[in-house]
């Protein structure tokens, strides 16, 4: 008989030959179910028959995590240790940026568990007063660099407008019409970005310190990549490039 996603069914366990209860969670060429003991089996529709046994709480929890949204904090066990990350692409099959930003994990959402483990954080710095808001990327025009517009704030007040045309050039910055008077905001942002890079261990000069900070703030920071990890990754990459040139 045909099955629907969410149906309560039972089947004969292929190893124990005992009857076990399950819930249908995916229907494709075959039917995929997860049992009350969180084992996953796939088979033809005839393998499964209707069941009226109540669903246990741990299976309810499992079914609630069959999809994960972008930004979800997750964890999973790998080689006996817990690994933590943030979902960068949500859905039934997800991409997770692992803490530190150097690796990604990909797989079905049910392989990951929601986590309360705190995100890594940096020590305080002057750059904490800066933020990027209203970031909008036009992917159709993003070729060599992201094509975007954004507002940069200082202590919550808009001070700069930022943009890039997507053709590979550096970002453009202009004073926001509502910026407080008396400060050269683009110069201040550059000076603070240079000090930020030095504070968090940048060993090799970054081309475009302001652009680098903005990119980190938008693409890495939301996924738990600290400034220290960002520059550790930069140092490792530049060291490899220099070694290759020798």
PDB file of C-alpha atoms in Angstrom:
ATOM      1  CA  UNK A   1       0.000   0.000   0.000  1.00  0.00           C
ATOM      2  CA  UNK A   2       1.236   3.594  -0.602  1.00  0.00           C
ATOM      3  CA  UNK A   3       2.764   5.481   2.291  1.00  0.00           C
ATOM      4  CA  UNK A   4       2.968   9.167   3.147  1.00  0.00           C
ATOM      5  CA  UNK A   5       5.624  11.120   4.985  1.00  0.00           C
ATOM      6  CA  UNK A   6       4.874  10.975   8.715  1.00  0.00           C
ATOM      7  CA  UNK A   7       3.010   7.644   8.604  1.00  0.00           C
ATOM      8  CA  UNK A   8       3.373   5.400  11.644  1.00  0.00           C
ATOM      9  CA  UNK A   9       4.451   1.942  10.451  1.00  0.00           C
ATOM     10  CA  UNK A  10       6.037  -1.270  11.636  1.00  0.00           C
ATOM     11  CA  UNK A  11       8.496  -3.669  10.030  1.00  0.00           C
ATOM     12  CA  UNK A  12      10.494  -6.783  10.747  1.00  0.00           C
ATOM     13  CA  UNK A  13      13.973  -5.840  11.935  1.00  0.00           C
ATOM     14  CA  UNK A  14      16.427  -7.315   9.399  1.00  0.00           C
ATOM     15  CA  UNK A  15      18.827  -8.529  12.116  1.00  0.00           C
ATOM     16  CA  UNK A  16      16.717  -9.387  15.173  1.00  0.00           C
ATOM     17  CA  UNK A  17      13.642 -10.479  13.168  1.00  0.00           C
ATOM     18  CA  UNK A  18      11.530  -8.712  15.797  1.00  0.00           C
ATOM     19  CA  UNK A  19       8.681  -6.360  14.918  1.00  0.00           C
ATOM     20  CA  UNK A  20       9.725  -2.739  15.418  1.00  0.00           C
ATOM     21  CA  UNK A  21       7.801   0.495  15.015  1.00  0.00           C
ATOM     22  CA  UNK A  22       8.910   3.432  12.906  1.00  0.00           C
ATOM     23  CA  UNK A  23       7.861   6.634  11.151  1.00  0.00           C
ATOM     24  CA  UNK A  24       8.184   7.359   7.436  1.00  0.00           C
ATOM     25  CA  UNK A  25      10.428  10.399   6.908  1.00  0.00           C
ATOM     26  CA  UNK A  26      11.285  10.225   3.222  1.00  0.00           C
ATOM     27  CA  UNK A  27       9.654   8.840   0.106  1.00  0.00           C
ATOM     28  CA  UNK A  28      11.594   8.532  -3.134  1.00  0.00           C
ATOM     29  CA  UNK A  29      12.134   5.408  -5.256  1.00  0.00           C
ATOM     30  CA  UNK A  30      11.944   3.605  -1.917  1.00  0.00           C
ATOM     31  CA  UNK A  31      10.535   4.440   1.506  1.00  0.00           C
ATOM     32  CA  UNK A  32      12.871   5.577   4.317  1.00  0.00           C
ATOM     33  CA  UNK A  33      11.833   5.152   7.944  1.00  0.00           C
ATOM     34  CA  UNK A  34      13.347   5.784  11.349  1.00  0.00           C
ATOM     35  CA  UNK A  35      12.549   3.377  14.174  1.00  0.00           C
ATOM     36  CA  UNK A  36      11.749   4.097  17.808  1.00  0.00           C
ATOM     37  CA  UNK A  37      15.400   3.265  18.542  1.00  0.00           C
ATOM     38  CA  UNK A  38      16.507   5.793  15.870  1.00  0.00           C
ATOM     39  CA  UNK A  39      17.694   3.211  13.361  1.00  0.00           C
ATOM     40  CA  UNK A  40      17.119   4.090   9.709  1.00  0.00           C
ATOM     41  CA  UNK A  41      15.908   1.583   7.131  1.00  0.00           C
ATOM     42  CA  UNK A  42      14.936   1.864   3.486  1.00  0.00           C
ATOM     43  CA  UNK A  43      12.780  -0.536   1.518  1.00  0.00           C
ATOM     44  CA  UNK A  44       9.861  -1.015  -0.807  1.00  0.00           C
ATOM     45  CA  UNK A  45       6.354  -0.027   0.349  1.00  0.00           C
ATOM     46  CA  UNK A  46       5.387  -3.647   1.004  1.00  0.00           C
ATOM     47  CA  UNK A  47       8.040  -3.924   3.738  1.00  0.00           C
ATOM     48  CA  UNK A  48       6.086  -1.576   6.010  1.00  0.00           C
ATOM     49  CA  UNK A  49       2.614  -2.000   7.486  1.00  0.00           C
ATOM     50  CA  UNK A  50       0.497   0.455   9.502  1.00  0.00           C
ATOM     51  CA  UNK A  51       1.073   0.787  13.240  1.00  0.00           C
ATOM     52  CA  UNK A  52      -0.933   2.465  15.987  1.00  0.00           C
ATOM     53  CA  UNK A  53       1.787   2.369  18.649  1.00  0.00           C
ATOM     54  CA  UNK A  54       2.380   5.874  20.120  1.00  0.00           C
ATOM     55  CA  UNK A  55       5.542   7.666  19.019  1.00  0.00           C
ATOM     56  CA  UNK A  56       8.144   7.963  21.841  1.00  0.00           C
ATOM     57  CA  UNK A  57       9.534  11.366  22.784  1.00  0.00           C
ATOM     58  CA  UNK A  58      13.054  10.695  21.493  1.00  0.00           C
ATOM     59  CA  UNK A  59      11.634   9.911  18.060  1.00  0.00           C
ATOM     60  CA  UNK A  60       9.561  13.102  18.177  1.00  0.00           C
ATOM     61  CA  UNK A  61      12.795  15.007  18.889  1.00  0.00           C
ATOM     62  CA  UNK A  62      14.547  13.271  15.988  1.00  0.00           C
ATOM     63  CA  UNK A  63      11.726  14.090  13.568  1.00  0.00           C
ATOM     64  CA  UNK A  64      11.837  17.734  14.654  1.00  0.00           C
ATOM     65  CA  UNK A  65      15.431  17.917  13.397  1.00  0.00           C
ATOM     66  CA  UNK A  66      14.896  16.431   9.952  1.00  0.00           C
ATOM     67  CA  UNK A  67      15.457  19.945   8.635  1.00  0.00           C
ATOM     68  CA  UNK A  68      17.702  22.659  10.037  1.00  0.00           C
ATOM     69  CA  UNK A  69      17.606  26.364   9.283  1.00  0.00           C
ATOM     70  CA  UNK A  70      20.546  28.536   8.305  1.00  0.00           C
ATOM     71  CA  UNK A  71      22.234  29.884  11.425  1.00  0.00           C
ATOM     72  CA  UNK A  72      21.315  26.940  13.675  1.00  0.00           C
ATOM     73  CA  UNK A  73      23.982  26.006  16.228  1.00  0.00           C
ATOM     74  CA  UNK A  74      24.671  22.272  15.958  1.00  0.00           C
ATOM     75  CA  UNK A  75      26.944  19.508  17.211  1.00  0.00           C
ATOM     76  CA  UNK A  76      27.817  15.944  16.297  1.00  0.00           C
ATOM     77  CA  UNK A  77      30.230  13.273  17.427  1.00  0.00           C
ATOM     78  CA  UNK A  78      33.300  12.539  15.325  1.00  0.00           C
ATOM     79  CA  UNK A  79      35.956   9.993  16.287  1.00  0.00           C
ATOM     80  CA  UNK A  80      34.920  10.101  19.929  1.00  0.00           C
ATOM     81  CA  UNK A  81      34.861  13.893  20.265  1.00  0.00           C
ATOM     82  CA  UNK A  82      32.087  16.475  19.962  1.00  0.00           C
ATOM     83  CA  UNK A  83      32.353  18.837  17.013  1.00  0.00           C
ATOM     84  CA  UNK A  84      30.484  22.136  16.917  1.00  0.00           C
ATOM     85  CA  UNK A  85      29.440  24.401  14.095  1.00  0.00           C
ATOM     86  CA  UNK A  86      26.795  26.634  12.536  1.00  0.00           C
ATOM     87  CA  UNK A  87      24.514  25.757   9.615  1.00  0.00           C
ATOM     88  CA  UNK A  88      25.398  27.905   6.588  1.00  0.00           C
ATOM     89  CA  UNK A  89      22.933  26.198   4.223  1.00  0.00           C
ATOM     90  CA  UNK A  90      19.707  24.868   5.672  1.00  0.00           C
ATOM     91  CA  UNK A  91      17.164  22.276   4.615  1.00  0.00           C
ATOM     92  CA  UNK A  92      17.079  18.495   4.706  1.00  0.00           C
ATOM     93  CA  UNK A  93      20.691  18.321   3.490  1.00  0.00           C
ATOM     94  CA  UNK A  94      22.810  20.926   5.198  1.00  0.00           C
ATOM     95  CA  UNK A  95      26.231  22.536   5.123  1.00  0.00           C
ATOM     96  CA  UNK A  96      27.819  23.251   8.505  1.00  0.00           C
ATOM     97  CA  UNK A  97      30.759  25.623   9.044  1.00  0.00           C
ATOM     98  CA  UNK A  98      32.788  24.089  11.850  1.00  0.00           C
ATOM     99  CA  UNK A  99      34.157  26.273  14.631  1.00  0.00           C
ATOM    100  CA  UNK A 100      37.336  27.923  13.407  1.00  0.00           C
ATOM    101  CA  UNK A 101      36.064  28.312   9.852  1.00  0.00           C
ATOM    102  CA  UNK A 102      38.619  26.026   8.206  1.00  0.00           C
ATOM    103  CA  UNK A 103      36.335  23.056   7.545  1.00  0.00           C
ATOM    104  CA  UNK A 104      32.781  22.302   6.468  1.00  0.00           C
ATOM    105  CA  UNK A 105      30.609  19.288   7.115  1.00  0.00           C
ATOM    106  CA  UNK A 106      27.842  18.227   4.743  1.00  0.00           C
ATOM    107  CA  UNK A 107      25.082  15.696   5.192  1.00  0.00           C
ATOM    108  CA  UNK A 108      21.452  15.024   6.097  1.00  0.00           C
ATOM    109  CA  UNK A 109      20.154  17.312   8.835  1.00  0.00           C
ATOM    110  CA  UNK A 110      19.278  14.367  11.072  1.00  0.00           C
ATOM    111  CA  UNK A 111      22.982  13.597  11.537  1.00  0.00           C
ATOM    112  CA  UNK A 112      23.353  16.832  13.522  1.00  0.00           C
ATOM    113  CA  UNK A 113      21.883  17.838  16.869  1.00  0.00           C
ATOM    114  CA  UNK A 114      20.925  21.317  17.991  1.00  0.00           C
ATOM    115  CA  UNK A 115      23.454  22.603  20.471  1.00  0.00           C
ATOM    116  CA  UNK A 116      23.595  25.097  23.315  1.00  0.00           C
ATOM    117  CA  UNK A 117      27.379  25.083  23.214  1.00  0.00           C
ATOM    118  CA  UNK A 118      28.433  28.759  23.118  1.00  0.00           C
ATOM    119  CA  UNK A 119      29.930  30.220  19.979  1.00  0.00           C
ATOM    120  CA  UNK A 120      33.643  31.071  20.166  1.00  0.00           C
ATOM    121  CA  UNK A 121      34.183  34.752  20.942  1.00  0.00           C
ATOM    122  CA  UNK A 122      37.116  37.147  20.719  1.00  0.00           C
ATOM    123  CA  UNK A 123      38.358  39.346  23.550  1.00  0.00           C
ATOM    124  CA  UNK A 124      36.944  42.891  23.385  1.00  0.00           C
ATOM    125  CA  UNK A 125      38.372  45.254  20.770  1.00  0.00           C
ATOM    126  CA  UNK A 126      37.666  48.696  19.356  1.00  0.00           C
ATOM    127  CA  UNK A 127      36.125  47.013  16.290  1.00  0.00           C
ATOM    128  CA  UNK A 128      33.235  45.862  18.483  1.00  0.00           C
ATOM    129  CA  UNK A 129      31.870  49.376  18.059  1.00  0.00           C
ATOM    130  CA  UNK A 130      31.646  48.882  14.282  1.00  0.00           C
ATOM    131  CA  UNK A 131      29.011  46.822  12.465  1.00  0.00           C
ATOM    132  CA  UNK A 132      27.684  46.115   8.968  1.00  0.00           C
ATOM    133  CA  UNK A 133      23.939  46.491   8.443  1.00  0.00           C
ATOM    134  CA  UNK A 134      21.532  46.421   5.481  1.00  0.00           C
ATOM    135  CA  UNK A 135      23.924  44.210   3.526  1.00  0.00           C
ATOM    136  CA  UNK A 136      22.355  43.312   0.179  1.00  0.00           C
ATOM    137  CA  UNK A 137      24.196  41.261  -2.430  1.00  0.00           C
ATOM    138  CA  UNK A 138      23.131  41.107  -6.084  1.00  0.00           C
ATOM    139  CA  UNK A 139      24.299  37.593  -6.947  1.00  0.00           C
ATOM    140  CA  UNK A 140      23.496  37.990 -10.652  1.00  0.00           C
ATOM    141  CA  UNK A 141      26.125  40.748 -10.841  1.00  0.00           C
ATOM    142  CA  UNK A 142      28.670  39.132  -8.500  1.00  0.00           C
ATOM    143  CA  UNK A 143      31.500  37.990 -10.754  1.00  0.00           C
ATOM    144  CA  UNK A 144      35.009  38.330  -9.291  1.00  0.00           C
ATOM    145  CA  UNK A 145      33.807  39.917  -6.053  1.00  0.00           C
ATOM    146  CA  UNK A 146      30.401  40.149  -4.357  1.00  0.00           C
ATOM    147  CA  UNK A 147      28.266  42.945  -5.810  1.00  0.00           C
ATOM    148  CA  UNK A 148      26.637  44.555  -2.790  1.00  0.00           C
ATOM    149  CA  UNK A 149      25.483  47.637  -0.951  1.00  0.00           C
ATOM    150  CA  UNK A 150      25.650  48.044   2.830  1.00  0.00           C
ATOM    151  CA  UNK A 151      25.630  50.508   5.700  1.00  0.00           C
ATOM    152  CA  UNK A 152      28.433  50.644   8.256  1.00  0.00           C
ATOM    153  CA  UNK A 153      27.592  51.825  11.749  1.00  0.00           C
ATOM    154  CA  UNK A 154      29.656  53.047  14.689  1.00  0.00           C
ATOM    155  CA  UNK A 155      28.077  52.742  18.132  1.00  0.00           C
ATOM    156  CA  UNK A 156      24.831  51.947  16.327  1.00  0.00           C
ATOM    157  CA  UNK A 157      24.830  55.143  14.232  1.00  0.00           C
ATOM    158  CA  UNK A 158      25.178  55.004  10.414  1.00  0.00           C
ATOM    159  CA  UNK A 159      28.474  56.598   9.373  1.00  0.00           C
ATOM    160  CA  UNK A 160      29.450  55.058   6.009  1.00  0.00           C
ATOM    161  CA  UNK A 161      27.892  53.593   2.882  1.00  0.00           C
ATOM    162  CA  UNK A 162      29.764  50.690   1.288  1.00  0.00           C
ATOM    163  CA  UNK A 163      29.390  49.044  -2.105  1.00  0.00           C
ATOM    164  CA  UNK A 164      31.139  46.883  -4.687  1.00  0.00           C
ATOM    165  CA  UNK A 165      30.269  46.455  -8.356  1.00  0.00           C
ATOM    166  CA  UNK A 166      31.286  42.794  -8.467  1.00  0.00           C
ATOM    167  CA  UNK A 167      34.022  43.224 -11.076  1.00  0.00           C
ATOM    168  CA  UNK A 168      37.019  42.482  -8.859  1.00  0.00           C
ATOM    169  CA  UNK A 169      37.813  45.980  -7.642  1.00  0.00           C
ATOM    170  CA  UNK A 170      37.986  47.164  -4.026  1.00  0.00           C
ATOM    171  CA  UNK A 171      34.950  48.290  -2.101  1.00  0.00           C
ATOM    172  CA  UNK A 172      33.822  51.878  -2.320  1.00  0.00           C
ATOM    173  CA  UNK A 173      33.079  53.895   0.833  1.00  0.00           C
ATOM    174  CA  UNK A 174      31.232  57.181   1.225  1.00  0.00           C
ATOM    175  CA  UNK A 175      30.168  59.159   4.267  1.00  0.00           C
ATOM    176  CA  UNK A 176      26.581  58.437   5.233  1.00  0.00           C
ATOM    177  CA  UNK A 177      24.339  61.528   5.076  1.00  0.00           C
ATOM    178  CA  UNK A 178      23.350  60.971   8.732  1.00  0.00           C
ATOM    179  CA  UNK A 179      26.919  60.485   9.994  1.00  0.00           C
ATOM    180  CA  UNK A 180      27.965  62.660  12.941  1.00  0.00           C
ATOM    181  CA  UNK A 181      30.131  65.574  11.814  1.00  0.00           C
ATOM    182  CA  UNK A 182      33.762  66.166  12.704  1.00  0.00           C
ATOM    183  CA  UNK A 183      35.187  62.685  12.074  1.00  0.00           C
ATOM    184  CA  UNK A 184      36.791  61.298   8.916  1.00  0.00           C
ATOM    185  CA  UNK A 185      34.906  58.028   9.190  1.00  0.00           C
ATOM    186  CA  UNK A 186      36.586  56.158   6.352  1.00  0.00           C
ATOM    187  CA  UNK A 187      40.022  56.959   7.781  1.00  0.00           C
ATOM    188  CA  UNK A 188      38.923  55.966  11.290  1.00  0.00           C
ATOM    189  CA  UNK A 189      37.540  52.647  10.040  1.00  0.00           C
ATOM    190  CA  UNK A 190      40.795  51.890   8.224  1.00  0.00           C
ATOM    191  CA  UNK A 191      42.906  52.741  11.278  1.00  0.00           C
ATOM    192  CA  UNK A 192      40.713  50.623  13.561  1.00  0.00           C
ATOM    193  CA  UNK A 193      40.728  47.714  11.086  1.00  0.00           C
ATOM    194  CA  UNK A 194      44.550  47.785  10.968  1.00  0.00           C
ATOM    195  CA  UNK A 195      44.728  47.769  14.777  1.00  0.00           C
ATOM    196  CA  UNK A 196      42.158  44.935  14.861  1.00  0.00           C
ATOM    197  CA  UNK A 197      44.241  42.824  12.484  1.00  0.00           C
ATOM    198  CA  UNK A 198      47.357  43.396  14.577  1.00  0.00           C
ATOM    199  CA  UNK A 199      45.516  42.642  17.837  1.00  0.00           C
ATOM    200  CA  UNK A 200      44.291  39.281  16.572  1.00  0.00           C
ATOM    201  CA  UNK A 201      47.543  38.013  15.146  1.00  0.00           C
ATOM    202  CA  UNK A 202      47.700  38.991  11.489  1.00  0.00           C
ATOM    203  CA  UNK A 203      51.297  38.082  10.585  1.00  0.00           C
ATOM    204  CA  UNK A 204      51.214  39.141   6.924  1.00  0.00           C
ATOM    205  CA  UNK A 205      49.681  42.356   5.540  1.00  0.00           C
ATOM    206  CA  UNK A 206      46.112  41.983   4.293  1.00  0.00           C
ATOM    207  CA  UNK A 207      45.373  43.791   1.019  1.00  0.00           C
ATOM    208  CA  UNK A 208      42.536  46.140   1.916  1.00  0.00           C
ATOM    209  CA  UNK A 209      42.165  45.929   5.683  1.00  0.00           C
ATOM    210  CA  UNK A 210      38.735  47.577   5.654  1.00  0.00           C
ATOM    211  CA  UNK A 211      37.438  45.275   2.900  1.00  0.00           C
ATOM    212  CA  UNK A 212      38.808  42.272   4.782  1.00  0.00           C
ATOM    213  CA  UNK A 213      37.022  43.287   7.988  1.00  0.00           C
ATOM    214  CA  UNK A 214      33.727  43.853   6.153  1.00  0.00           C
ATOM    215  CA  UNK A 215      33.942  40.471   4.424  1.00  0.00           C
ATOM    216  CA  UNK A 216      34.713  38.740   7.743  1.00  0.00           C
ATOM    217  CA  UNK A 217      31.851  40.519   9.477  1.00  0.00           C
ATOM    218  CA  UNK A 218      29.358  39.451   6.814  1.00  0.00           C
ATOM    219  CA  UNK A 219      30.524  35.995   5.708  1.00  0.00           C
ATOM    220  CA  UNK A 220      32.435  34.472   8.634  1.00  0.00           C
ATOM    221  CA  UNK A 221      31.466  36.099  11.921  1.00  0.00           C
ATOM    222  CA  UNK A 222      27.819  34.910  11.749  1.00  0.00           C
ATOM    223  CA  UNK A 223      29.080  31.314  11.637  1.00  0.00           C
ATOM    224  CA  UNK A 224      31.270  31.495  14.721  1.00  0.00           C
ATOM    225  CA  UNK A 225      34.580  32.280  12.995  1.00  0.00           C
ATOM    226  CA  UNK A 226      36.427  34.554  15.403  1.00  0.00           C
ATOM    227  CA  UNK A 227      38.871  37.242  14.328  1.00  0.00           C
ATOM    228  CA  UNK A 228      41.677  35.140  15.811  1.00  0.00           C
ATOM    229  CA  UNK A 229      40.604  32.147  13.701  1.00  0.00           C
ATOM    230  CA  UNK A 230      40.201  34.366  10.632  1.00  0.00           C
ATOM    231  CA  UNK A 231      43.770  35.618  10.840  1.00  0.00           C
ATOM    232  CA  UNK A 232      45.137  32.189  11.774  1.00  0.00           C
ATOM    233  CA  UNK A 233      43.609  30.917   8.525  1.00  0.00           C
ATOM    234  CA  UNK A 234      45.050  33.902   6.636  1.00  0.00           C
ATOM    235  CA  UNK A 235      48.515  33.326   8.112  1.00  0.00           C
ATOM    236  CA  UNK A 236      48.421  29.628   7.190  1.00  0.00           C
ATOM    237  CA  UNK A 237      47.328  30.375   3.624  1.00  0.00           C
ATOM    238  CA  UNK A 238      49.960  33.057   3.034  1.00  0.00           C
ATOM    239  CA  UNK A 239      52.648  30.805   4.553  1.00  0.00           C
ATOM    240  CA  UNK A 240      51.739  28.051   2.096  1.00  0.00           C
ATOM    241  CA  UNK A 241      51.850  30.489  -0.813  1.00  0.00           C
ATOM    242  CA  UNK A 242      55.238  31.842   0.220  1.00  0.00           C
ATOM    243  CA  UNK A 243      56.601  28.338   0.625  1.00  0.00           C
ATOM    244  CA  UNK A 244      55.347  27.419  -2.851  1.00  0.00           C
ATOM    245  CA  UNK A 245      57.124  30.461  -4.295  1.00  0.00           C
ATOM    246  CA  UNK A 246      60.484  29.553  -2.723  1.00  0.00           C
TER     247      UNK A 246
END
